Coordinates of C-alpha atoms and ligand atoms in Angstrom, one line a residue:
M20 CA -42.4 -29.3 -9.5
I21 CA -43.8 -27.7 -6.2
Q22 CA -42.0 -24.8 -5.6
G23 CA -40.8 -23.9 -2.3
N24 CA -42.2 -21.3 -0.5
M25 CA -38.7 -19.6 0.7
Q26 CA -37.3 -16.2 -0.3
V27 CA -35.0 -15.7 -3.0
E28 CA -32.2 -13.4 -2.6
K29 CA -29.5 -13.2 -5.2
F30 CA -26.2 -13.5 -4.0
N31 CA -24.0 -10.4 -4.1
L32 CA -20.8 -10.0 -2.5
I33 CA -21.7 -6.5 -0.9
S34 CA -24.2 -8.2 1.0
I35 CA -21.4 -9.6 3.4
M36 CA -20.1 -5.9 4.1
K37 CA -23.4 -4.7 4.7
H38 CA -23.9 -7.8 7.3
A39 CA -20.4 -7.0 8.7
A40 CA -20.9 -3.1 9.0
R41 CA -24.6 -3.6 10.7
W42 CA -23.9 -6.1 13.3
H43 CA -20.0 -5.9 13.8
P44 CA -19.5 -2.2 13.2
N45 CA -16.7 -1.6 15.4
V46 CA -14.5 -4.7 14.8
E47 CA -11.5 -3.9 13.2
V48 CA -9.6 -4.1 9.8
V49 CA -6.0 -3.6 10.6
T50 CA -3.5 -2.8 7.9
N51 CA 0.5 -2.6 8.3
T52 CA 0.6 -0.2 5.5
V53 CA 2.7 0.3 2.5
E54 CA 3.4 3.9 3.6
G55 CA 4.4 2.9 6.9
G56 CA 2.4 2.4 10.2
I57 CA -0.8 0.7 11.2
H58 CA -4.0 1.8 9.9
R59 CA -7.2 0.6 11.8
I60 CA -10.7 1.1 10.8
G61 CA -14.2 -0.5 11.7
Y62 CA -16.4 -2.7 9.2
Y63 CA -19.2 0.3 9.5
A64 CA -16.8 3.1 8.6
L65 CA -15.3 0.8 5.9
Y66 CA -18.5 0.0 4.5
Q67 CA -19.4 3.9 4.2
R68 CA -16.0 4.5 2.1
I69 CA -17.0 1.4 0.0
K70 CA -20.1 3.6 -0.9
K71 CA -18.2 6.5 -1.5
L72 CA -15.7 4.8 -3.7
A73 CA -18.8 3.0 -6.0
N74 CA -20.2 6.7 -6.4
A75 CA -16.7 7.6 -7.6
L76 CA -16.2 4.7 -9.8
D77 CA -19.7 5.6 -11.3
R78 CA -18.7 9.3 -11.9
L79 CA -15.8 7.7 -13.9
G80 CA -18.0 5.9 -16.1
I81 CA -17.6 2.3 -14.6
K82 CA -20.4 0.1 -16.0
H83 CA -21.6 -3.6 -15.0
G84 CA -19.3 -6.0 -16.6
D85 CA -16.1 -3.4 -16.8
V86 CA -13.0 -4.9 -15.7
I87 CA -10.7 -2.8 -12.9
G88 CA -7.1 -3.9 -12.2
T89 CA -5.7 -4.1 -8.5
M90 CA -2.1 -4.3 -8.0
A91 CA -1.7 -4.1 -4.4
W92 CA -1.0 -5.5 -1.1
N93 CA -3.5 -6.5 1.3
S94 CA -5.1 -3.5 2.7
W95 CA -8.3 -1.7 3.9
R96 CA -8.2 0.1 0.6
H97 CA -7.7 -2.7 -1.6
L98 CA -10.8 -4.7 0.4
E99 CA -12.7 -1.3 -0.3
C100 CA -12.2 -1.8 -4.0
W101 CA -12.9 -5.6 -4.3
Y102 CA -16.2 -4.8 -2.5
A103 CA -17.2 -1.6 -4.3
I104 CA -16.2 -2.8 -7.9
G105 CA -17.9 -6.5 -7.2
G106 CA -20.9 -4.7 -5.6
M107 CA -21.8 -2.5 -8.5
G108 CA -21.5 -4.9 -10.7
A109 CA -18.0 -4.6 -12.3
V110 CA -15.1 -7.1 -12.0
S111 CA -12.0 -6.6 -9.8
H112 CA -9.1 -7.9 -11.1
T113 CA -6.1 -8.9 -8.8
L114 CA -2.7 -8.4 -10.8
N115 CA 0.3 -10.3 -8.9
P116 CA 3.1 -7.5 -9.1
R117 CA 5.8 -10.3 -9.0
L118 CA 4.8 -11.5 -12.4
F119 CA 7.2 -10.7 -15.4
P120 CA 6.5 -7.6 -17.2
D121 CA 5.5 -9.6 -20.4
Q122 CA 3.0 -11.4 -18.2
I123 CA 1.7 -8.5 -16.8
D124 CA 0.7 -6.7 -20.2
Y125 CA -0.6 -9.9 -21.3
I126 CA -3.1 -10.0 -18.5
V127 CA -4.2 -6.3 -18.3
N128 CA -4.6 -6.6 -22.0
H129 CA -6.3 -9.9 -22.0
A130 CA -8.7 -8.8 -19.5
E131 CA -9.4 -5.4 -21.0
N132 CA -8.7 -3.6 -17.7
R133 CA -10.0 0.1 -17.9
F134 CA -8.3 1.3 -14.9
I135 CA -5.9 -0.1 -12.3
C136 CA -5.8 0.7 -8.5
L137 CA -2.2 0.2 -7.4
D138 CA -0.2 0.9 -4.2
I139 CA 2.3 3.5 -4.8
T140 CA 5.3 1.1 -4.5
F141 CA 3.8 -0.5 -7.7
L142 CA 3.7 2.7 -9.9
P143 CA 7.2 1.6 -11.6
V144 CA 6.0 -1.8 -12.3
I145 CA 3.1 -0.2 -14.1
A146 CA 5.0 2.6 -15.9
N147 CA 7.5 0.0 -17.2
V148 CA 4.8 -1.7 -19.2
L149 CA 2.6 1.4 -20.0
D150 CA 3.4 1.6 -23.5
R151 CA 2.1 -1.7 -24.1
L152 CA -1.4 -1.0 -22.5
P153 CA -3.2 0.7 -25.3
K154 CA -6.7 0.2 -23.8
L155 CA -5.7 1.4 -20.0
E156 CA -7.8 4.6 -19.5
G157 CA -6.0 5.7 -16.3
L158 CA -4.5 4.8 -12.8
I159 CA -5.9 5.1 -9.3
L160 CA -2.9 5.5 -6.7
L161 CA -4.3 3.6 -3.5
T162 CA -2.9 6.5 -0.9
D163 CA -3.6 9.9 0.1
R164 CA -2.2 13.1 -1.2
E165 CA 0.2 13.5 1.1
H166 CA 1.9 10.2 -0.1
M167 CA 1.1 10.8 -4.0
P168 CA 4.5 10.2 -5.8
D169 CA 5.8 12.1 -8.9
T170 CA 3.7 11.1 -11.9
S171 CA 4.5 13.4 -14.5
H172 CA 6.1 10.5 -16.6
I173 CA 2.9 8.7 -16.9
S174 CA 1.0 9.4 -20.1
I175 CA -2.4 8.8 -18.7
P176 CA -4.5 10.1 -15.9
V177 CA -3.4 9.1 -12.6
L178 CA -6.0 9.8 -9.6
C179 CA -5.2 10.0 -6.1
Y180 CA -7.5 7.3 -4.3
E181 CA -8.5 9.2 -1.3
D182 CA -9.0 12.8 -3.0
M183 CA -11.5 10.6 -5.3
L184 CA -13.6 9.6 -2.3
A185 CA -13.3 12.9 -0.2
D186 CA -16.6 14.4 -1.6
E187 CA -18.5 11.5 -2.6
P188 CA -21.8 10.8 -0.5
E189 CA -21.9 7.8 1.7
D190 CA -25.3 6.7 0.1
Y191 CA -25.1 4.2 -2.5
D192 CA -28.2 2.3 -4.3
W193 CA -26.8 -1.1 -4.9
P194 CA -27.9 -2.6 -8.3
E195 CA -29.5 -6.3 -8.5
F196 CA -28.2 -8.7 -11.1
D197 CA -27.9 -12.1 -11.6
E198 CA -25.9 -14.2 -8.9
N199 CA -24.0 -16.0 -11.7
A200 CA -22.9 -12.5 -12.6
A201 CA -18.8 -12.1 -12.7
S202 CA -17.3 -10.4 -9.3
S203 CA -13.7 -11.0 -9.6
L204 CA -10.8 -12.5 -11.8
C205 CA -7.4 -14.0 -11.1
Y206 CA -5.1 -15.5 -13.4
T207 CA -2.8 -18.6 -12.5
S208 CA 0.9 -18.0 -12.9
G209 CA 1.0 -19.8 -15.9
T210 CA 3.8 -22.0 -15.1
T211 CA 3.3 -23.2 -18.9
G212 CA 2.0 -21.0 -21.4
N213 CA 0.2 -17.7 -20.8
P214 CA -1.4 -17.4 -17.8
K215 CA -5.1 -18.0 -17.9
G216 CA -8.0 -16.1 -16.1
V217 CA -10.2 -17.6 -13.3
L218 CA -13.4 -15.6 -13.5
Y219 CA -15.4 -15.8 -10.1
S220 CA -19.0 -15.0 -9.6
H221 CA -20.9 -13.6 -6.7
R222 CA -22.7 -17.1 -6.1
S223 CA -19.4 -18.9 -6.3
N224 CA -17.4 -16.4 -3.9
I225 CA -20.5 -16.4 -1.4
I226 CA -21.1 -20.0 -1.3
H227 CA -17.3 -20.9 -0.9
A228 CA -17.1 -18.3 1.8
L229 CA -20.2 -20.0 3.4
T230 CA -18.5 -23.2 3.6
A231 CA -15.0 -21.7 4.5
G232 CA -15.9 -20.7 7.9
G233 CA -17.0 -24.1 9.1
A234 CA -15.6 -25.5 11.9
D235 CA -13.8 -28.2 10.2
V236 CA -12.6 -25.9 7.4
F237 CA -11.3 -22.4 8.5
N238 CA -13.1 -22.6 11.7
I239 CA -13.4 -18.5 11.9
T240 CA -15.6 -17.1 14.6
A241 CA -16.4 -13.5 15.7
Q242 CA -14.1 -14.4 18.6
D243 CA -11.1 -14.7 16.3
S244 CA -8.4 -12.1 15.0
F245 CA -7.4 -13.3 11.7
L246 CA -4.0 -12.3 10.3
M247 CA -4.4 -12.4 6.6
I248 CA -0.9 -12.8 5.1
V249 CA -1.7 -14.6 2.0
P250 CA -1.9 -11.7 -0.6
Q251 CA -5.2 -10.6 -2.0
F252 CA -3.5 -11.4 -5.7
H253 CA -2.9 -15.1 -4.3
A254 CA -5.5 -17.3 -5.5
N255 CA -8.6 -14.9 -4.2
S256 CA -6.9 -14.3 -0.9
W257 CA -8.0 -17.9 0.0
G258 CA -11.4 -16.5 0.0
L259 CA -10.8 -14.9 3.5
S260 CA -11.4 -11.5 2.1
F261 CA -15.0 -12.6 2.2
G262 CA -14.9 -15.2 4.8
V263 CA -13.6 -13.3 7.9
P264 CA -15.8 -10.3 7.3
M265 CA -18.9 -12.6 7.0
V266 CA -18.6 -13.9 10.6
G267 CA -17.3 -10.4 12.0
A268 CA -14.0 -11.6 12.9
K269 CA -11.2 -9.2 13.1
L270 CA -9.3 -9.0 9.9
V271 CA -5.3 -8.0 10.3
M272 CA -3.5 -7.7 7.2
A273 CA 0.5 -7.9 6.8
G274 CA 0.4 -5.7 3.6
P275 CA 4.0 -6.1 2.4
H276 CA 5.5 -7.0 5.5
M277 CA 5.8 -10.5 5.2
D278 CA 9.2 -10.9 7.1
G279 CA 9.4 -12.8 10.4
K280 CA 9.8 -9.9 12.3
S281 CA 7.1 -7.8 11.0
V282 CA 4.6 -10.9 11.0
Y283 CA 5.6 -11.5 14.7
E284 CA 5.0 -8.1 15.8
L285 CA 1.7 -7.7 13.9
A286 CA 0.6 -10.9 15.3
T287 CA 1.4 -10.1 18.6
A288 CA 0.2 -6.5 18.7
E289 CA -3.3 -7.3 17.4
K290 CA -3.6 -10.7 19.6
C291 CA -4.1 -12.6 16.2
T292 CA -5.5 -16.4 16.8
V293 CA -5.5 -17.5 13.4
S294 CA -3.5 -17.1 10.2
G295 CA -2.9 -18.3 6.9
A296 CA 0.2 -18.1 4.4
V297 CA 2.2 -20.3 2.3
P298 CA 5.2 -22.4 3.7
T299 CA 7.8 -19.9 2.7
V300 CA 6.6 -17.2 4.9
W301 CA 6.5 -19.1 8.2
T302 CA 9.9 -20.4 7.5
G303 CA 11.0 -16.9 8.1
L304 CA 8.7 -16.4 11.1
L305 CA 9.8 -19.5 12.9
D306 CA 13.7 -18.7 12.2
Y307 CA 12.9 -15.3 13.7
L308 CA 11.3 -16.4 16.7
D309 CA 14.0 -19.3 16.8
A310 CA 16.9 -16.8 16.9
N311 CA 15.2 -14.3 19.3
Q312 CA 13.6 -16.8 21.8
L313 CA 10.0 -15.4 21.4
K314 CA 6.9 -17.0 21.6
L315 CA 3.2 -16.5 20.0
P316 CA 1.0 -16.2 23.0
H317 CA -2.3 -15.7 21.3
L318 CA -1.9 -17.9 17.9
R319 CA -4.2 -20.8 18.2
E320 CA -3.5 -22.1 14.7
T321 CA -2.5 -21.7 11.3
F322 CA -3.3 -22.5 7.8
I323 CA -0.8 -23.6 5.6
G324 CA -1.1 -24.4 1.7
G325 CA 0.0 -23.2 -1.5
S326 CA 2.7 -26.1 -1.8
A327 CA 3.3 -29.0 0.7
V328 CA 3.7 -28.6 4.3
P329 CA 7.2 -30.3 5.4
R330 CA 6.6 -32.4 8.7
S331 CA 9.3 -30.3 10.2
M332 CA 7.3 -27.2 9.9
F333 CA 4.3 -29.2 11.9
E334 CA 6.7 -30.0 14.5
R335 CA 8.2 -26.8 15.0
F336 CA 5.1 -24.9 15.4
E337 CA 3.5 -27.3 17.5
R338 CA 6.5 -28.7 19.8
D339 CA 8.4 -25.1 20.1
Y340 CA 5.3 -22.8 19.9
E341 CA 2.0 -24.6 20.7
V342 CA 0.5 -23.4 17.6
D343 CA -1.5 -26.1 15.7
V344 CA -1.1 -26.5 11.9
I345 CA -3.7 -27.2 9.5
Q346 CA -2.7 -28.0 6.3
A347 CA -5.1 -27.0 3.2
W348 CA -4.9 -27.7 -0.5
G349 CA -6.4 -25.9 -3.2
M350 CA -6.0 -23.7 -6.4
T351 CA -7.0 -20.6 -8.0
E352 CA -9.2 -22.6 -10.3
M353 CA -11.0 -23.7 -7.2
S354 CA -11.6 -20.5 -5.6
P355 CA -9.3 -21.9 -4.1
L356 CA -10.3 -24.3 -1.4
G357 CA -10.0 -28.0 -2.3
T358 CA -9.3 -30.2 1.1
M359 CA -8.5 -29.3 4.5
N360 CA -6.7 -32.0 6.9
R361 CA -8.6 -31.7 10.4
P362 CA -8.3 -34.2 13.0
L363 CA -10.9 -37.3 12.9
P364 CA -11.8 -39.6 15.9
Y365 CA -9.9 -42.2 14.6
W366 CA -6.7 -40.2 14.9
D367 CA -7.1 -40.8 19.0
D368 CA -5.8 -44.4 18.4
L369 CA -2.7 -43.3 16.4
S370 CA 0.7 -43.2 17.6
Y371 CA 2.5 -39.8 17.1
E372 CA 4.4 -41.0 14.1
E373 CA 1.1 -42.6 12.6
R374 CA -0.5 -39.2 13.4
M375 CA 2.4 -37.2 11.8
Q376 CA 2.1 -39.6 8.7
V377 CA -1.6 -38.5 8.4
R378 CA -1.3 -34.8 8.9
C379 CA 1.3 -34.5 6.1
K380 CA -1.3 -35.5 3.9
Q381 CA -3.4 -32.6 2.2
G382 CA -6.7 -33.7 3.7
R383 CA -10.6 -34.2 3.0
P384 CA -12.8 -32.0 1.0
A385 CA -15.6 -30.2 2.5
F386 CA -19.1 -30.2 1.2
G387 CA -19.1 -28.7 -2.1
V388 CA -16.1 -30.1 -3.6
D389 CA -16.2 -33.6 -4.9
M390 CA -13.1 -35.4 -5.9
K391 CA -11.7 -38.6 -7.5
I392 CA -8.4 -40.1 -8.9
V393 CA -8.2 -41.9 -12.1
D394 CA -5.6 -43.6 -14.2
E395 CA -4.6 -42.3 -17.8
D396 CA -7.7 -44.0 -19.3
G397 CA -10.1 -42.4 -16.7
N398 CA -10.8 -45.2 -14.6
I399 CA -11.5 -44.4 -11.1
L400 CA -8.6 -45.8 -8.8
P401 CA -9.0 -47.2 -5.2
H402 CA -8.9 -45.5 -2.2
D403 CA -6.0 -47.5 -0.9
G404 CA -3.6 -44.8 0.1
E405 CA -1.0 -45.8 -2.2
T406 CA -2.1 -46.0 -5.7
S407 CA -1.9 -42.6 -7.1
G408 CA -3.2 -40.8 -10.2
K409 CA -4.8 -37.9 -11.9
L410 CA -6.9 -35.8 -9.1
M411 CA -10.2 -34.7 -10.7
V412 CA -12.7 -32.3 -9.0
K413 CA -15.9 -30.7 -9.6
G414 CA -18.1 -28.3 -7.4
P415 CA -19.9 -24.9 -7.6
W416 CA -16.7 -23.1 -6.7
V417 CA -14.6 -25.0 -9.4
I418 CA -13.8 -23.5 -12.6
E419 CA -15.9 -24.3 -15.6
R420 CA -13.8 -22.4 -18.3
Y421 CA -10.7 -20.0 -18.5
Y422 CA -11.9 -16.5 -18.9
K423 CA -12.5 -15.9 -22.6
A424 CA -11.8 -19.6 -23.6
E425 CA -14.2 -20.9 -26.2
Q426 CA -14.1 -24.5 -24.6
S427 CA -15.1 -25.8 -21.4
A428 CA -12.0 -26.7 -19.0
L429 CA -14.0 -29.9 -18.0
D430 CA -14.1 -33.4 -19.4
A431 CA -17.5 -34.9 -20.7
E432 CA -18.8 -35.7 -17.2
G433 CA -17.9 -32.2 -15.7
W434 CA -14.8 -33.1 -13.9
F435 CA -11.9 -30.6 -13.9
D436 CA -8.4 -31.9 -13.9
T437 CA -6.3 -30.4 -11.3
G438 CA -3.0 -31.4 -12.9
D439 CA -2.0 -33.0 -9.5
V440 CA -1.3 -36.3 -9.1
A441 CA -2.5 -37.9 -5.7
N442 CA -3.7 -40.7 -3.7
I443 CA -6.6 -41.0 -1.3
D444 CA -6.7 -43.3 1.8
E445 CA -9.4 -45.4 3.2
H446 CA -10.6 -42.6 5.5
G447 CA -10.8 -40.3 2.6
N448 CA -7.7 -38.3 3.1
M449 CA -6.2 -37.2 0.0
Q450 CA -2.2 -36.7 -0.5
I451 CA -0.7 -34.9 -3.4
T452 CA 2.1 -36.8 -4.4
D453 CA 3.4 -34.3 -7.3
R454 CA 2.3 -32.0 -9.8
A455 CA 1.7 -34.0 -13.0
K456 CA 4.7 -32.2 -14.7
D457 CA 7.1 -32.4 -11.6
V458 CA 6.6 -36.3 -11.2
I459 CA 10.1 -37.8 -11.9
K460 CA 9.9 -41.0 -13.8
S461 CA 12.8 -43.2 -13.3
G462 CA 12.8 -46.7 -15.2
G463 CA 9.0 -46.9 -15.3
E464 CA 8.5 -46.0 -11.5
W465 CA 7.1 -42.8 -10.6
I466 CA 9.2 -41.0 -7.6
S467 CA 7.5 -37.9 -5.8
S468 CA 9.5 -35.0 -5.7
V469 CA 7.3 -33.6 -3.0
D470 CA 8.1 -36.3 -0.7
I471 CA 11.7 -36.2 -1.3
E472 CA 11.9 -32.5 -0.7
N473 CA 10.0 -32.9 2.5
T474 CA 12.2 -35.3 4.1
A475 CA 15.3 -33.3 2.8
V476 CA 14.1 -30.0 4.5
G477 CA 14.0 -32.1 7.7
H478 CA 17.9 -32.1 7.7
S479 CA 18.7 -29.6 10.3
E480 CA 21.1 -27.7 8.1
V481 CA 19.0 -27.5 5.0
Q482 CA 16.9 -24.2 4.4
I483 CA 15.0 -25.1 1.4
A484 CA 15.0 -28.1 -1.3
A485 CA 13.7 -28.7 -4.6
C486 CA 14.1 -32.1 -6.2
I487 CA 13.8 -32.4 -10.1
G488 CA 13.8 -35.1 -12.7
I489 CA 17.1 -35.0 -14.9
A490 CA 17.1 -36.7 -18.1
H491 CA 19.1 -39.9 -17.8
K492 CA 20.2 -42.6 -20.5
K493 CA 19.6 -45.6 -18.7
W494 CA 16.6 -44.7 -16.3
E495 CA 14.9 -41.6 -18.4
E496 CA 15.0 -39.6 -15.3
R497 CA 16.7 -39.5 -12.2
P498 CA 16.1 -37.4 -9.1
L499 CA 18.6 -34.3 -8.3
L500 CA 18.1 -32.4 -5.2
V501 CA 18.9 -28.9 -5.4
V502 CA 19.6 -27.2 -2.0
V503 CA 19.9 -23.9 -0.3
K504 CA 22.0 -24.4 3.0
K505 CA 20.8 -22.5 6.2
E506 CA 22.9 -19.6 7.1
G507 CA 26.1 -20.3 8.6
M508 CA 25.8 -24.0 7.9
N509 CA 27.6 -26.5 5.7
P510 CA 25.9 -29.8 5.3
S511 CA 27.6 -32.7 3.3
K512 CA 25.8 -34.1 0.2
E513 CA 25.9 -37.7 2.3
S514 CA 24.2 -36.5 5.2
I515 CA 21.5 -34.9 3.1
I516 CA 21.1 -38.3 1.3
A517 CA 21.5 -40.2 4.3
K518 CA 18.3 -38.2 6.0
I519 CA 16.2 -38.9 2.9
A520 CA 17.4 -42.5 3.1
E521 CA 15.5 -42.8 6.6
E522 CA 12.2 -42.9 4.9
H523 CA 12.9 -43.5 1.3
A524 CA 14.0 -46.6 -0.9
K525 CA 17.3 -46.7 -2.5
W526 CA 15.9 -46.3 -5.9
Q527 CA 14.3 -43.3 -5.0
L528 CA 17.1 -41.4 -3.6
P529 CA 18.5 -38.3 -5.5
D530 CA 21.6 -39.5 -7.6
D531 CA 23.3 -36.0 -6.6
V532 CA 22.8 -32.9 -4.4
V533 CA 23.8 -29.4 -5.6
F534 CA 23.9 -26.4 -3.6
I535 CA 22.7 -23.2 -4.8
E536 CA 22.7 -19.6 -3.0
D537 CA 19.0 -18.5 -3.8
M538 CA 16.0 -20.8 -4.6
P539 CA 13.9 -19.3 -7.6
L540 CA 10.6 -18.8 -6.6
T541 CA 7.3 -18.1 -8.2
A542 CA 5.1 -15.1 -8.4
T543 CA 3.3 -16.9 -5.5
G544 CA 6.1 -17.7 -3.3
K545 CA 6.7 -21.4 -4.7
I546 CA 9.5 -22.9 -5.8
D547 CA 10.0 -22.5 -9.3
K548 CA 11.3 -25.7 -10.9
K549 CA 11.7 -24.2 -14.4
P550 CA 14.9 -22.2 -14.1
L551 CA 16.3 -25.2 -12.2
R552 CA 15.5 -27.8 -14.8
K553 CA 17.4 -25.5 -17.4
M554 CA 20.3 -24.6 -14.9
F555 CA 20.9 -28.3 -14.4
G556 CA 19.3 -30.1 -17.3
D557 CA 22.7 -31.7 -18.5
H558 CA 23.6 -32.9 -14.9
Y559 CA 23.5 -36.5 -15.8
K560 CA 24.3 -36.3 -19.4
D561 CA 27.8 -38.1 -18.6
L562 CA 26.6 -41.0 -16.6
Ligands
ADP606 P1 -0.1 -21.0 -9.0 O1 0.1 -22.5 -9.8 O2 -0.5 -20.0 -10.1 O3 0.9 -21.0 -8.0 P2 -2.3 -22.2 -7.3 O4 -2.0 -21.2 -6.0 O5 -3.4 -21.9 -7.7 O6 -1.5 -21.3 -8.2 O7 -1.5 -23.3 -7.2 C1 -2.0 -24.5 -7.2 C2 -1.2 -25.7 -7.0 O8 -0.6 -25.6 -5.7 C3 -2.1 -27.1 -6.6 O9 -2.6 -27.5 -8.0 C4 -0.9 -27.7 -6.0 O10 0.0 -28.2 -7.1 C5 -0.3 -26.9 -5.2 N1 -0.8 -26.9 -3.7 C6 -1.5 -26.0 -3.1 N2 -1.7 -26.5 -1.9 C7 -0.9 -27.6 -1.8 C8 -0.6 -28.5 -0.6 N3 -1.0 -28.2 0.7 N4 0.1 -29.6 -1.0 C9 0.9 -29.5 -2.0 N5 0.7 -29.0 -3.2 C10 -0.4 -27.8 -3.0

């Protein structure tokens, strides 16, 4: 081999923040804080604090490879933790506060967190499981002295974050290490069994961020003000905590304030041009805008992913608010970017209706992700937009094995099975038809629960809908639609079924519709079908 003559620089996440501090020193990181009020800081000042934090963590005895948990909303302090911990060669581990206590203690123990950095509001969550965390050495409360809560009931040392930083020097000698060293850890919500850890590396995160900024992906530039609503604890904050500072864009964080009113006020005050969140957050914003007859003058586009984007959401955003909606698909195991649905030249020749159909798909992978659909025996399926099969992926930011697992998570050819069922059309647009475990199997045919849900929420009086397969004597399973009505509305079962029938064959229609008050959601804000299956498992038993 003839070696190239170029410089070799090992990737370290801290290089992103060094760059932002040096070349975009006054660009702001803005947070709607847990304590109340808006906080703002420039990238230069933020980097100075990151170095102070690294010194403070050294003083605590944190070493290369140690794991430090964070249970916090998006904030400048949380961002400082990610960069300082990763930059010094330790691992920052996001804990989702919405998990059940059993899952939290399992995760903290499994990952062997030495310390946990947390928002004051999450002290009760940790206090609740503290006696089950024997290896935890201490807590770091992400606040200042003034807002420190009473911690006299906590049996391990509790430190105040701002006190820790106060007297530390603003110099830090970042160590050099292999770019494949672990930087951060995120567990998937564990819809079945225990949560599983995905351990990202400096290399995987940086390559992911380099791609994510691209024009056909997140398209983030130094001119943008990015409203990062997706929490840092959800799937690596979609890589935005790295991708946004990398290009020197302004980073605006909603913190815990994700209701329609707060999102509207922050987006407007900070002139946010781009944003990213799961569909449930956007429903809240759209309802607030509708009710108060408001507009979003600055927002150019928004990324929606995490679960399928219903057609009605595209239409409301674009028709009523002139905001482009870009659908993204990904998963924790993919850092999380899988596909984006950006326009292609052939769209120009499509009718509105045809265009809408393509836009409801999950899109195409950017360079770095390879993708295929296969049948049960592993045979590759055609890209005809109809045949659906198991969606398999590979790439440098795709998982190889779960944290501490002895076995690889890949098949013999190196592909990772996403657990999603999808089809791919002739233009390469991938469409998720279901999660493998949610597919409804009726009389040997598959019914896509996602498809049915998306049409159902197009009914003007339906707030949110979940379609589940219920055991049925004759057909094996039949679909049942579980609906939460819009406030003050009273849709009939018949009208909802009629809406779904506009786009689906008769055999695909739910046999019944039931109404509930609140939809159970997972820790990442998606519909949680497990309790629904329990609640309605017998619904068709007498049929
Ligand atoms: P969790 O399962 O813990 O909520 P993830 O966020 O990693 O965590 O979930 C990834 C899954 O979410 C994907 O495998 C897919 O089923 C679903 N998903 C993500 N984005 C989309 C989308 N745009 N459309 C449909 N499903 C999606």
